[in-house]
CSV table of C-alpha atoms in Angstrom, one decimal:
chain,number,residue,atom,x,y,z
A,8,UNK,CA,308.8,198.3,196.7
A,9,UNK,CA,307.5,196.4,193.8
A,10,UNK,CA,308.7,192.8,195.5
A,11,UNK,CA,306.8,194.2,199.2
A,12,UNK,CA,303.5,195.0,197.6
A,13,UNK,CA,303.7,191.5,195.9
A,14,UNK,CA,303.8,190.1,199.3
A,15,UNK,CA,300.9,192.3,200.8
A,16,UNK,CA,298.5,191.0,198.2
A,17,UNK,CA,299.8,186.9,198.7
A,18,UNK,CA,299.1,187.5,202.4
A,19,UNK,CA,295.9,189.3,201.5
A,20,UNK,CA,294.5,186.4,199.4
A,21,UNK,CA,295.8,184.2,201.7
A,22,UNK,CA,293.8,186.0,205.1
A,23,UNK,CA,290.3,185.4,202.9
A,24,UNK,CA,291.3,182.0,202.3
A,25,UNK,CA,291.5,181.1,205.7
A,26,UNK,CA,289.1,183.4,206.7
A,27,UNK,CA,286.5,183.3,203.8
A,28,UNK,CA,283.4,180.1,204.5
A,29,UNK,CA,282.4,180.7,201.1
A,30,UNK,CA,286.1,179.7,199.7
A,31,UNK,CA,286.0,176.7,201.8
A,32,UNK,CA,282.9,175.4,201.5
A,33,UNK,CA,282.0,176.9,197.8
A,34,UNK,CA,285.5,176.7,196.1
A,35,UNK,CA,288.3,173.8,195.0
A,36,UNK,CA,288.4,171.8,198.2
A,37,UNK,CA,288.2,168.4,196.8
A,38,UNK,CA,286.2,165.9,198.8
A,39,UNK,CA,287.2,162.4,199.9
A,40,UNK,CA,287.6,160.4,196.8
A,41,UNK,CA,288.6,161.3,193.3
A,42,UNK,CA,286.5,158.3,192.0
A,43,UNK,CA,283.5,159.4,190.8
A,44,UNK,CA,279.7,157.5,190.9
A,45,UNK,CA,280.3,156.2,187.5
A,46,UNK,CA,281.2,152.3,188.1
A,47,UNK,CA,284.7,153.7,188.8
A,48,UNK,CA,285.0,156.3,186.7
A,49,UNK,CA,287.1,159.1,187.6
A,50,UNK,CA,284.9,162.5,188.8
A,51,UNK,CA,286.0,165.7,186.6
A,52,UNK,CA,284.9,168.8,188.0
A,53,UNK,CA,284.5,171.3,185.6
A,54,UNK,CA,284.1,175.0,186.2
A,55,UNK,CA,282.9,177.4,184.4
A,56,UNK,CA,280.7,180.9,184.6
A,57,UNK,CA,278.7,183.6,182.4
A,58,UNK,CA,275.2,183.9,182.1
A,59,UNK,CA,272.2,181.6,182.4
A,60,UNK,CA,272.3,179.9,178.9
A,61,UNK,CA,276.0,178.6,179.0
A,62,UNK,CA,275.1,177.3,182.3
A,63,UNK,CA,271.8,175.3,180.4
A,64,UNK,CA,274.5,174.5,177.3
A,65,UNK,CA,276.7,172.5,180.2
A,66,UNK,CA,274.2,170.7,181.8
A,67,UNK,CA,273.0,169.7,178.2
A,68,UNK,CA,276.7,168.7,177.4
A,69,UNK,CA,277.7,166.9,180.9
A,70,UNK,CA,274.1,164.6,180.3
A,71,UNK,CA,274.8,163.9,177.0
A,72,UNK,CA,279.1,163.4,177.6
A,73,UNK,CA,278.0,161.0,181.1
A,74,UNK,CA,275.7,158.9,179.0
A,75,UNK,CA,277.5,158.0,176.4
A,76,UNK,CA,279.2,153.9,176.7
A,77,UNK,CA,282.6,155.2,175.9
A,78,UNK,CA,282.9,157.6,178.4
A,79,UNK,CA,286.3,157.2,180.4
A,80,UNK,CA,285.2,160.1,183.2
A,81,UNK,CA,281.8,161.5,184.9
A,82,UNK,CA,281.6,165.0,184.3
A,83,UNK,CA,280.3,167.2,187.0
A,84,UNK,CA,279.5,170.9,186.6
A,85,UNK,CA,280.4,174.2,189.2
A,86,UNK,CA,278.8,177.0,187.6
A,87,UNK,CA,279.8,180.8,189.0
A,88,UNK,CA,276.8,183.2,187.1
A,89,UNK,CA,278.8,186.5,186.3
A,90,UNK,CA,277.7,189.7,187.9
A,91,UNK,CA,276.3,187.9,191.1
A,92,UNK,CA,278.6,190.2,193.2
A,93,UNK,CA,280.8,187.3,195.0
A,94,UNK,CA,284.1,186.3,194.2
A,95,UNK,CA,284.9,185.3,191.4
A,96,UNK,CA,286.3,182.2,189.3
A,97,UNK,CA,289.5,183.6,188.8
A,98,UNK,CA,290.2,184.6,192.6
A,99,UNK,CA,288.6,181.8,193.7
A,100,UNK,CA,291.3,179.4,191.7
A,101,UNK,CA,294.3,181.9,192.7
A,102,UNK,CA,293.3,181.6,196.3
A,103,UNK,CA,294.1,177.8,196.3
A,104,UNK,CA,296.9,178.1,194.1
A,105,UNK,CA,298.7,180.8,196.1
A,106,UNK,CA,297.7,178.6,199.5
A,107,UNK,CA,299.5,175.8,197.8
A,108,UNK,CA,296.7,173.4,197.2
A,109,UNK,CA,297.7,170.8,194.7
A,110,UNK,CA,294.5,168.0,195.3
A,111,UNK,CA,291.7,170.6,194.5
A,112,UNK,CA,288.7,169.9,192.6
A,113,UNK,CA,289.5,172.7,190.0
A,114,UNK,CA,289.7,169.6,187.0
A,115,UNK,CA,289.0,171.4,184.1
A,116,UNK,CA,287.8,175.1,183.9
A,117,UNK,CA,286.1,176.9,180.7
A,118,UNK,CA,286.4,180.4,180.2
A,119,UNK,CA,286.6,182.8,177.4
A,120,UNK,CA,290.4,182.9,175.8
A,121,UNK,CA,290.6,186.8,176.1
A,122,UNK,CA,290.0,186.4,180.2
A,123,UNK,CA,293.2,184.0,181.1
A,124,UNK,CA,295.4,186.8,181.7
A,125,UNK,CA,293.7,187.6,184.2
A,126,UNK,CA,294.2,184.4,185.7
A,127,UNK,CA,297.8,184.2,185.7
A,128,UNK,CA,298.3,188.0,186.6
A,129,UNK,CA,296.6,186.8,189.8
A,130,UNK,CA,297.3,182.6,190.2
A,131,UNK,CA,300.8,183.1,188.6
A,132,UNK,CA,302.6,182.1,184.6
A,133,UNK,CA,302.6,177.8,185.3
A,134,UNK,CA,298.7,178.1,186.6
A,135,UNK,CA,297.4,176.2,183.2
A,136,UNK,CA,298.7,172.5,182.5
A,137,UNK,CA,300.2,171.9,178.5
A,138,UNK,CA,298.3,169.7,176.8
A,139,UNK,CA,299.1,166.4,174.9
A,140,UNK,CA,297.2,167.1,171.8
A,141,UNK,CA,297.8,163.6,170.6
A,142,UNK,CA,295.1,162.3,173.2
A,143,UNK,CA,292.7,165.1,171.9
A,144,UNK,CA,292.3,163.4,168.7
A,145,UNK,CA,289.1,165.8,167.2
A,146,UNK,CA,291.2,168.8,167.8
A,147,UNK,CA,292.6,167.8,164.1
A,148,UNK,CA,289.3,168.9,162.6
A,149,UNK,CA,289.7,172.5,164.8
A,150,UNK,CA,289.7,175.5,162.6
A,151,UNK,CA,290.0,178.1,165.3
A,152,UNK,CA,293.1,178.1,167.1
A,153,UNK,CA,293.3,180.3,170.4
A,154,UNK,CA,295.9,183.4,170.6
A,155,UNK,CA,296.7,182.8,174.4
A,156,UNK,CA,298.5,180.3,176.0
A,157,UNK,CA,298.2,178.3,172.6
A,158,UNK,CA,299.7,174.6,174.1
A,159,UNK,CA,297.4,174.9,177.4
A,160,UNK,CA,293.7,175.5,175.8
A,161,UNK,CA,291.7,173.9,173.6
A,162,UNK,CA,288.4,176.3,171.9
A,163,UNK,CA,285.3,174.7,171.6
A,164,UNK,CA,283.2,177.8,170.4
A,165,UNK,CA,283.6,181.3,169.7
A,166,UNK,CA,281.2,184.1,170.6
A,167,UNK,CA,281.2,187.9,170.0
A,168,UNK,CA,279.4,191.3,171.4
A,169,UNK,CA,277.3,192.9,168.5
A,170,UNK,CA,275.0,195.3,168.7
A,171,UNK,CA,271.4,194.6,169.0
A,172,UNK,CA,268.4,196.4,167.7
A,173,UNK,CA,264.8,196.0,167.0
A,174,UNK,CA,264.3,196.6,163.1
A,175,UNK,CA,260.7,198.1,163.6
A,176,UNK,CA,261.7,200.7,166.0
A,177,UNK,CA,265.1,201.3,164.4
A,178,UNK,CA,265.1,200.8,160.8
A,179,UNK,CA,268.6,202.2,160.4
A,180,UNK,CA,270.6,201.9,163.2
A,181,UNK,CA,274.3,203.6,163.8
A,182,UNK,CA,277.4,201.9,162.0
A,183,UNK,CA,280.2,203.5,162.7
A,184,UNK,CA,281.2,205.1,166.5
A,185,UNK,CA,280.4,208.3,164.9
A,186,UNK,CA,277.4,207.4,164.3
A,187,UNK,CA,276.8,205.9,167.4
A,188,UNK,CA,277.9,208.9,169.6
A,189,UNK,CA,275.4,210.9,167.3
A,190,UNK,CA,272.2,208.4,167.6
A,191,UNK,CA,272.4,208.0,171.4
A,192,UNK,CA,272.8,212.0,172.2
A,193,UNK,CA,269.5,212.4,169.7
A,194,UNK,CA,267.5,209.7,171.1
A,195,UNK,CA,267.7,209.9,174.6
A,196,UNK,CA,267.0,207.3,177.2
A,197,UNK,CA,266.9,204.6,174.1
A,198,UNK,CA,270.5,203.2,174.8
A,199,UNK,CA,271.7,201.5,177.7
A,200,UNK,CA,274.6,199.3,178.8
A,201,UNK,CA,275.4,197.1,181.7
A,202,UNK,CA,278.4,197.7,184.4
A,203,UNK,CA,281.5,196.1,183.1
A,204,UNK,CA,281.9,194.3,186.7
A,205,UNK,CA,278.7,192.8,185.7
A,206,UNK,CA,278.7,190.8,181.9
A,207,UNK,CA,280.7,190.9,179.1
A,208,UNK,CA,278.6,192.6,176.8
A,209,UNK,CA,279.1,195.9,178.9
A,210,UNK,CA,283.0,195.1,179.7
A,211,UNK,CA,282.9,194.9,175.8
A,212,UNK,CA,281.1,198.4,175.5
A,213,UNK,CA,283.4,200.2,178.2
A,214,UNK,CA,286.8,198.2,176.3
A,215,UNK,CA,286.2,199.9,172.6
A,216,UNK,CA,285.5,203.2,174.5
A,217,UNK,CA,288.8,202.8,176.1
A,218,UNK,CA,290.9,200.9,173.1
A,219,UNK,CA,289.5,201.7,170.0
A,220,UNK,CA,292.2,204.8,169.1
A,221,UNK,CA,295.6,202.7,171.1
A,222,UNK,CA,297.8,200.7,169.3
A,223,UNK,CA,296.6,197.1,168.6
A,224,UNK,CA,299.7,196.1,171.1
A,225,UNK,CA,297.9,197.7,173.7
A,226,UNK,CA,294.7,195.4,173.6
A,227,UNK,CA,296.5,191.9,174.0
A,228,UNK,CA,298.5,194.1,177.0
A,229,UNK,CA,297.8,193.8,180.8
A,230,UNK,CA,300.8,196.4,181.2
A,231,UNK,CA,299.4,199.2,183.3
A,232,UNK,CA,301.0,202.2,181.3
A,233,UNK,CA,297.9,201.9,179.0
A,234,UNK,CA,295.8,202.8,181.8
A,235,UNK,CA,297.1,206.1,181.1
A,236,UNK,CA,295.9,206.3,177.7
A,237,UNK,CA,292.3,205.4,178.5
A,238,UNK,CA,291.4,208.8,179.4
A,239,UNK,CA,289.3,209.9,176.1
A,240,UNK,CA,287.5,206.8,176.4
A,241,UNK,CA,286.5,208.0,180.0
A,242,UNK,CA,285.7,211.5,178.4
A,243,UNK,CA,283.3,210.0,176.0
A,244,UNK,CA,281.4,207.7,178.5
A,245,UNK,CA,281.2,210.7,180.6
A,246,UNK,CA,279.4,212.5,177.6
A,247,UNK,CA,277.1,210.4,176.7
A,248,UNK,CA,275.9,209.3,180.6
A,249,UNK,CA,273.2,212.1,180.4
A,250,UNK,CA,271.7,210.1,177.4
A,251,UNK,CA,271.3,206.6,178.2
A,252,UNK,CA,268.4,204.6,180.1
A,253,UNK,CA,266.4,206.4,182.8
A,254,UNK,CA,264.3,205.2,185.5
A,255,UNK,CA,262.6,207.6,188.2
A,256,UNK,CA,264.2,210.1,186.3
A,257,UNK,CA,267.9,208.9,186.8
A,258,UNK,CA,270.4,207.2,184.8
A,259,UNK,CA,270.0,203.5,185.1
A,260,UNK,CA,272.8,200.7,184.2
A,261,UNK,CA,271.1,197.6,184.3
A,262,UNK,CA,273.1,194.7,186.1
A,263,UNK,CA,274.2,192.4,184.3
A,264,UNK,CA,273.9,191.2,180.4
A,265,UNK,CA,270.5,189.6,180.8
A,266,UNK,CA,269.2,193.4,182.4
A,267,UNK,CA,270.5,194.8,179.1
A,268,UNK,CA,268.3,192.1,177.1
A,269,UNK,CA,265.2,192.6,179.4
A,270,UNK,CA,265.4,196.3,178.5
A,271,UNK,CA,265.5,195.7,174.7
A,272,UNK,CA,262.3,193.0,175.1
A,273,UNK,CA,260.3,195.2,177.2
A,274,UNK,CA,260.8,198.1,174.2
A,275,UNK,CA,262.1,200.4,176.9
A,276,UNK,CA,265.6,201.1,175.4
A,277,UNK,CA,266.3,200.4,171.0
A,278,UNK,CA,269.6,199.8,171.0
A,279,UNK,CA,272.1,197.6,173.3
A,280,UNK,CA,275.6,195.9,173.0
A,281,UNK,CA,275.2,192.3,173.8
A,282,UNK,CA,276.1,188.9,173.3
A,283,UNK,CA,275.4,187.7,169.7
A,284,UNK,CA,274.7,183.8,170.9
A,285,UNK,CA,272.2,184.8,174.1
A,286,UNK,CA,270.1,187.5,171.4
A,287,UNK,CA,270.0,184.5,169.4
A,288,UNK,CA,268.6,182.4,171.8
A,289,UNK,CA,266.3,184.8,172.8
A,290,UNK,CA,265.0,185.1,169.3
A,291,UNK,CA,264.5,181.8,168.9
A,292,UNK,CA,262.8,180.9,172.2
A,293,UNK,CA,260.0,184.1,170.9
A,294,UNK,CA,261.3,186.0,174.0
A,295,UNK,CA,262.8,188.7,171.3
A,296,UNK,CA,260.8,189.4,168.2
A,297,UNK,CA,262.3,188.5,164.9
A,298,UNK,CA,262.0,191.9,163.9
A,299,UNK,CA,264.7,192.0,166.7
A,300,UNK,CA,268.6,192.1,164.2
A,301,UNK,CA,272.2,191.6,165.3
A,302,UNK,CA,275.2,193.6,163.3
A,303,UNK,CA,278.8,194.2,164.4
A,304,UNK,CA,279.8,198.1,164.7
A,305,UNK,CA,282.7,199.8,162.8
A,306,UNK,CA,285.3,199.0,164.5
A,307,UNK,CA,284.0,195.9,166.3
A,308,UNK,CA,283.3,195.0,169.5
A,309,UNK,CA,284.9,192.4,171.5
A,310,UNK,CA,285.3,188.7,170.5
A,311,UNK,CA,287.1,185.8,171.4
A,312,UNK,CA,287.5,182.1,171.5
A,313,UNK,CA,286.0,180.2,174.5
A,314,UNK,CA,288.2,177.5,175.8
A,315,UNK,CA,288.8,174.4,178.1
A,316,UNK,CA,292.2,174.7,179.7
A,317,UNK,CA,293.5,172.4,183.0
A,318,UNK,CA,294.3,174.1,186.2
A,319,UNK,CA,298.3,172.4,188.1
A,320,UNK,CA,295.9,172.5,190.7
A,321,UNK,CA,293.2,169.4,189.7
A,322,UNK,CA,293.4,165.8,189.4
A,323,UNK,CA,295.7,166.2,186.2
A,324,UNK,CA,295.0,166.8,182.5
A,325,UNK,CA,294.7,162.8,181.9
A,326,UNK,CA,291.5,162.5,183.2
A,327,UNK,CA,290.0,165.3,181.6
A,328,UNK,CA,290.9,164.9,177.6
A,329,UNK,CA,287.8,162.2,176.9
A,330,UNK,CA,285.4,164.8,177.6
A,331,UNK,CA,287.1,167.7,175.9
A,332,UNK,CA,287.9,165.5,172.8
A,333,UNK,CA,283.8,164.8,173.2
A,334,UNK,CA,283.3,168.9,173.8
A,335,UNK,CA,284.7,169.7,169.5
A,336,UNK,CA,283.4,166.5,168.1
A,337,UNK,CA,280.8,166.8,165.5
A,338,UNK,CA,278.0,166.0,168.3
A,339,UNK,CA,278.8,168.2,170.9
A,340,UNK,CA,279.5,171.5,168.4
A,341,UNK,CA,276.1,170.4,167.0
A,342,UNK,CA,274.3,170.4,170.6
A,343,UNK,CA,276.4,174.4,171.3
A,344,UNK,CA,275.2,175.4,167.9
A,345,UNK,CA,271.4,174.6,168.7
A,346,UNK,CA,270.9,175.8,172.3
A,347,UNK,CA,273.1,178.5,171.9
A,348,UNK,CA,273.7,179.7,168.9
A,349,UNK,CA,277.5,178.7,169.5
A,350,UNK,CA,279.8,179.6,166.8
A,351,UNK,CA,281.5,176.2,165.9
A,352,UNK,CA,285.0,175.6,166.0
A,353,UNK,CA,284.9,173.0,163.3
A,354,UNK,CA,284.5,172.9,159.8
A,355,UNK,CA,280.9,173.7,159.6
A,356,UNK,CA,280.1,171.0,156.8
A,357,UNK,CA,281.0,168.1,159.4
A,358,UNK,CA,277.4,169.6,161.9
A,359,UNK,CA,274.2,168.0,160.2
A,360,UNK,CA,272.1,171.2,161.5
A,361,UNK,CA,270.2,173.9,159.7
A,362,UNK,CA,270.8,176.3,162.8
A,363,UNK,CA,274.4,177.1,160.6
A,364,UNK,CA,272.8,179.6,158.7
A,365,UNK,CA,272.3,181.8,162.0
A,366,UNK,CA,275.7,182.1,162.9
A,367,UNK,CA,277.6,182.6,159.2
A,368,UNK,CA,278.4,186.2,159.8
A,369,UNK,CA,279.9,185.4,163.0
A,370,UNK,CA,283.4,184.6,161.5
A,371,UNK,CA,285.5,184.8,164.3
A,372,UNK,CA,288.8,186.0,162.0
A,373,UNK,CA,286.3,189.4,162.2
A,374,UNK,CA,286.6,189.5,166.1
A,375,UNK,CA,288.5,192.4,167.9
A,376,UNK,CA,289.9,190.5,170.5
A,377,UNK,CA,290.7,192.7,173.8
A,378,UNK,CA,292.9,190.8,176.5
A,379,UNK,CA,293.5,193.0,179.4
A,380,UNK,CA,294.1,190.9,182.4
A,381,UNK,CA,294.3,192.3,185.3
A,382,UNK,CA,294.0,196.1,183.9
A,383,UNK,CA,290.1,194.8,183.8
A,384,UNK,CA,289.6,195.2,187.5
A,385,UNK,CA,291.4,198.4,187.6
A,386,UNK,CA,288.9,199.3,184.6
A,387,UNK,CA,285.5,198.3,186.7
A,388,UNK,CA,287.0,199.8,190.0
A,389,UNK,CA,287.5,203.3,188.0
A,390,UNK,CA,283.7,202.8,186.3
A,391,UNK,CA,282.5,202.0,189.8
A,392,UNK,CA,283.8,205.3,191.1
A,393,UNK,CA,283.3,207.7,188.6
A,394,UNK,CA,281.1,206.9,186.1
A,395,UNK,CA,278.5,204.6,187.9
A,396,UNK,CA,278.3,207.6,190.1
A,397,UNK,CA,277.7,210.8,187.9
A,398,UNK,CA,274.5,212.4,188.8
């Protein structure tokens, strides 16, 4: 039964690919020559998706990596912005792998560490290329080493969900998930969090609901008999529905973590889950007040390593290590620090930059790291249905 469903889905992603425009003409096909436009340089693709602000950090990255003398490859950038509603990276790249594509143009793909199971639950165990660490020669100054798929990735920053507060409304905000389930049933409409189909900052929300009472084997798990344990966590999301966010007098999710943000800078909710680096940005751009404070809950919310790993389905890892030895030099963690608050992946003494003092807290050995794979999508499909739905 097991070994006939398999087949069903391989057909299934197979039928979009052939059928799908936007696979072909938005996804992997790799056009005429590998050479890129940099006097003979080889092109590297590199894709990668969250919100708006990584997509600025890459741009600033790619100019700064293409300009450079000593550059052996030009660096181009495919940005998917998560919670647009298409398909995403990760079907996108399982598509062509399961269609047997070898020449794509999926070089060199970024992606948070904890999200790669979901990749190879749907593209398959060989998907990411090992890497020669010997031609990474700045990954000897890494501190942070990734806890998935160790000889494939290479981190180049870290980044955590916190919880994010203004200090003037909310002079003492909730600590603990006690605390928290009693604050957002007292102050209601001043909590909100986004769909966990739409940003990470609300997948990180729904997780600790789910995970925060299993067994830590259960959060680095993508085996489906947890599935059955997440039913308390639905309970309590269930509760506290009636509390959170309204708008023409119904329960609002906004989409996607940048909603979240605009609800906390237009003073209509006190209290959000989101990313630590884009409330720091946000701060620092006078978007957010400075009265507006970051602090991690008890237990914590979800963290994780952000990598560069090598699809078998690119031009080859060769190629690509240049610009991911640039991506953890001193220059480049410097450039992720200051546009987005990046927490390095270096010893922070070797970054000339006064931004360090923002991110000290952040230590990623803190981080609660949930890896659920492909049990994410069965996770969003059951919020979709019956909690995105309550009255």
């Amino acid at each position: 039964m097991k070994r006939k469903m398999k087949k069903l889905c391989v057909c299934a992603v197979l039928c979009f690919l052939m059928l799908s425009p936007f696979t072909l003409f938005a996804g992997g096909q790799r056009e005429g020559s590998a050479a890129g436009n940099g006097g003979g340089k080889p092109k590297v693709t590199l894709w990668a998706t969250g919100s708006d602000n990584v997509r600025m950090l890459f741009e600033k990255l790619i100019d700064e990596y293409n300009a450079k003398p000593g550059s052996t490859s030009v660096v181009e950038l495919q940005f998917v912005m998560s919670g647009s509603g298409g398909q995403t990276l990760s079907d996108r790249i399982a598509a062509a792998k399961l269609a047997g594509k070898t020449d794509t143009d999926f070089d060199l793909l970024a992606e948070n560490g904890s999200a790669l199971a979901s990749y190879v639950d749907k593209a398959g165990g060989d998907l990411f290329v090992p890497l020669d660490f010997s031609k990474i020669p700045n990954y000897a100054n890494v501190k942070m080493k990734s806890g998935f798929f160790t000889d494939c990735v290479v981190p180049y920053r870290g980044t955590t969900v916190v919880m994010a507060y203004d200090s003037v409304r909310l002079p003492n905000p909730p600590k603990t998930w006690a605390e928290l389930d009693a604050w957002i049933t007292s102050h209601p409409g001043r909590f909100a969090y986004n769909p966990p189909g739409s940003g990470g900052s609300g997948a990180g929300f729904v997780n600790l609901a789910l995970y925060k009472d299993l067994p830590p084997e259960a959060k680095v798990s993508t085996d489906e008999k947890w599935v059955e344990q997440w039913g308390p966590g639905w309970d309590w999301l269930k509760s506290i529905h009636p509390y959170l966010y309204t708008s023409g007098g119904k329960v609002v999710y906004p989409n996607k973590n940048q909603g979240t943000l605009d609800l906390l800078i237009n003073k209509e909710v006190d209290l959000i889950p989101a990313w630590a680096d884009q409330v720091l940005t946000n701060i620092s751009r006078g978007i957010l007040p400075e009265s507006t404070k970051i602090y991690q809950l008890t237990p914590a919310l979800n963290g994780t390593d952000v990598v560069l790993a090598v699809p078998n389905i690119g031009g080859g890892a060769e190629k690509t290590y240049d610009f991911i030895n640039f991506m953890i030099s001193p220059a480049a963690q410097k450039i992720c620090l200051e546009t987005i608050f990046a927490v390095p992946v270096i010893d922070a003494s070797l970054i000339d930059s006064t931004y360090k003092t923002m991110v000290k807290d952040l230590d990623i050995s803190g981080f609660s790291v949930i890896s659920n794979g492909k049990l994410g999508d069965v996770r969003n499909q059951y919020w979709d249905k019956n909690i995105a739905r309550l009255p």
